[in-house]
Amino acid sequence: MNFKKSMLLSALLSATAIGGVAHAQDSEKQYRFVMVSHIGSNDPNMGWLTKSMEEFEKRYPNVKTEYISTNNYSVQEHVRLLEQAISTNPDGIAVPIVSSDAFEGPLRKAIEAGIPVVAFNIPDGRPEGERIPYLTYVGGDEYLTGKKLGEYALQKVEAGEIPKPTHVVCASHDSAHQGLKARCAGMKEVMEKAGAKFDELFIGAEPATARNTLQSFLQANTDTNYIFTVAGWSSPWAWGVANEMKLDPDVDDKGVTVLTVDEGPVSIEGVRAGHILATNSQGFWLQGYAPMEWLYWNKRFGLAPQSDILTGPVIINKDNADKWAELVRGVFGDKAYDEQNTW
Amino acid sequence: MKQLVRSQGFGAIIGVAVMLAVFTVIDFSGWWTVQTLANVTQFTSILAFVAMGQALVIMTKEIDLSVGSVYGLAGVAFITMEPALGVFGSLFLALAIAALVGFLQSIAVVKGQLPSMIVTLGGLFAARGVIYVWTGGSVHNFSPAARNHPLTRLLGGELFGIEAAIFWLVAVAAILGILLWATPFGNRLLATGGSRESAESRGVRTDRIKVAAFVLCSLMAGFAGILTLCNQPQTHVTLGENMELEAISAAVIGGCLLSGGRGSILGAILGALIVVSFRYELIALGAPSSWYITFVGVVLIVAVIFNQKLARFLGHSV
């Protein structure tokens, strides 16, 4: 009896111990998540993503995150990078759907192979049943970014603070980027309703070429009085061109009005200096952190969110720009912040 | 007149004349304005610097694909090193970096017997990569004091209401023109590109000539980057991206033959004028800006055919 009891006790203890070990092993299981981004070292916004992923690793020490990116706004290169990442068989992938068609094949293959995917920054814009079956989308809504900025501008028009739009140009640096197209489309909807003409202009990312292109457009379209740059760093180029052409681009009730995007130092300081009417935050920090968290929860507990997770847009204007400047300085540091202010 | 017709830039002169005539007919009031011409000439002068350097290299029967990256690298060095070295110091450092890139590439070409297309393609990527690492993807700015420095104003400001870059272009083009057409160096450069064996049999040290051409080319690209940033003192990692293609196009449209031995400084400048003007006018006429690159391609092919026919007509071997 005693022998039986002791055997049972031993078995129970062993089972508990094994269970405990198994549990410990499970909780310490190492995961590797890869973010395959188009926001490369040619884009200051990369810092938001990499810094938030560093924070994530501190919070979840058993997860290794990797950030890989293209540097030249090439969908083709982005797809190649994605395929390379998939071939390393990571535990999860976060990727912006820069082009639904181009990303469809490799991502479906990865998902079928059991790799969970979270879309960040740019979603698959197609209807629910047709889109790539990723877990969720974490990011801003590019269409809403343009739309909300346009609506904000019209509020200021009504208040008599800026001129009524007659002709709006949306200056884009990447003609293949569907997120940028969506920003322009959102602005277009609002501005055309307000009776303004609307044009999308591909200026490229090279500063001299971009300025040359924009200048020729403004020269030929003298009724243009709104410039919407779909990257924050190109807003000083647009303002500079308009200023050289003596089009009075500062924020007031005459001349040209400049709008831009992003919560980077250039955009925020542009608003603070009165060069830019407004910019937006799409919650970049969250776009780095939240996809990793959802990948982890999915792998660990099988959780999946049942809708997209919008991190923006939040309008940054002269009323809240100081607060944003303080926040961004906190993430980037004073030195980097000041260096990146190109006004 | 006879000499002008026989010159290598004659095709480009015809090209510019035709272009101006067409633009005048279809867009007289838009094209012939002070603002348009000021804009076109300013951007032309920047591209022309890079194109002139490229022309020198092409004349030696080589090619330099790295000029866009060197332009960007020198610009980034100029701005980011200014707080530590001052405007003078960072200017010299930027030019030294540009010259070093040209020198290293030329050594790989002449001593390593490697095709310049491959070496400078490597240079293009390497220099662009350094820009990414150096800037960390961020844009950088000149301090207000550096913007107002006399040297910055001299390089990037205005003189008599005209962009300083245009004066610099005229000065440098004159020096290069003299170098090419009135000194033994010019003869040797053209001889190296025309027939290397023949040049060497006459005592021309073709390796040295090629090294000089590559270094000059890089220096010109670097100087163009500095001029650009003195005018608009903000770096960006895309600074100079694809400029190598525009510069090669400008040099070839301007009469440089890729087979070497023929080309002109004036032609390179006019080629740059054609490239920039087409971009400007296409957008002004309402064409989608993406079409510009297509037109550059078409103009390039037409120019090569025209230049070759012109050269054959004038009895030159091509």
XYZ file of C-alpha atoms in Angstrom, chain B residues 189-296:
108
model
C 41.992 62.824 -73.689
C 40.390 62.582 -77.107
C 43.233 60.434 -78.416
C 42.825 58.028 -75.474
C 39.157 57.574 -76.265
C 39.640 57.545 -80.028
C 42.292 54.847 -80.212
C 44.089 53.869 -77.086
C 46.797 51.854 -78.858
C 47.507 54.676 -81.252
C 47.631 57.199 -78.413
C 50.013 55.016 -76.409
C 52.253 54.540 -79.432
C 52.592 58.327 -79.492
C 53.585 58.448 -75.845
C 50.237 59.330 -74.286
C 49.968 57.841 -70.814
C 46.381 56.799 -71.269
C 46.034 55.416 -67.748
C 46.806 58.810 -66.273
C 44.416 60.491 -68.658
C 41.612 58.161 -67.620
C 42.369 58.673 -63.933
C 42.232 62.439 -64.478
C 38.928 62.151 -66.354
C 37.308 60.057 -63.613
C 38.556 62.367 -60.855
C 37.369 65.451 -62.751
C 34.004 63.787 -63.362
C 33.530 62.985 -59.675
C 34.675 66.456 -58.673
C 32.143 68.030 -61.014
C 29.367 65.823 -59.631
C 30.411 66.657 -56.070
C 30.554 70.359 -56.848
C 27.082 70.192 -58.390
C 25.806 68.577 -55.181
C 27.369 71.337 -53.110
C 25.911 74.051 -55.363
C 22.470 72.486 -55.012
C 22.678 72.386 -51.239
C 24.011 75.927 -50.983
C 20.847 76.934 -52.810
C 18.482 74.621 -50.900
C 20.363 73.536 -47.776
C 18.495 70.341 -46.922
C 19.914 66.902 -47.511
C 17.840 63.955 -48.417
C 18.969 60.401 -48.954
C 17.526 60.445 -52.458
C 19.766 63.372 -53.405
C 21.054 62.713 -56.918
C 19.087 59.504 -57.450
C 18.906 58.621 -61.165
C 20.956 61.695 -61.986
C 23.585 59.496 -63.622
C 21.064 58.492 -66.255
C 20.077 62.078 -66.960
C 23.747 63.091 -67.104
C 24.638 60.307 -69.533
C 21.581 61.211 -71.610
C 22.606 64.871 -71.648
C 26.182 64.038 -72.678
C 25.049 61.692 -75.444
C 22.321 64.063 -76.690
C 25.073 66.683 -76.692
C 27.160 64.723 -79.155
C 29.348 62.429 -77.071
C 29.836 59.103 -78.768
C 29.939 56.113 -76.425
C 32.631 54.692 -78.690
C 34.879 57.464 -77.351
C 37.087 60.111 -78.876
C 34.309 62.568 -79.654
C 32.267 64.942 -77.537
C 31.972 68.512 -76.412
C 31.487 70.574 -73.298
C 28.997 72.877 -74.999
C 27.115 69.824 -76.246
C 26.817 68.426 -72.716
C 25.395 71.727 -71.479
C 22.922 71.889 -74.341
C 22.029 68.251 -73.765
C 21.249 69.106 -70.135
C 19.153 72.035 -71.342
C 17.154 69.711 -73.588
C 16.589 67.154 -70.814
C 15.480 69.738 -68.241
C 13.394 71.726 -70.739
C 11.486 68.651 -71.837
C 10.569 67.821 -68.271
C 9.490 71.384 -67.642
C 7.462 71.806 -70.778
C 5.770 68.419 -70.689
C 4.402 69.166 -67.246
C 3.509 72.709 -68.243
C 1.524 71.306 -71.163
C -0.424 69.070 -68.815
C 1.198 65.736 -69.657
C 1.428 63.378 -66.669
C 4.876 63.870 -65.137
C 5.573 60.143 -65.479
C 5.714 60.670 -69.263
C 8.836 62.762 -68.941
C 11.140 59.770 -68.604
C 9.604 58.218 -71.730
C 10.325 61.369 -73.691
C 13.916 61.456 -72.448
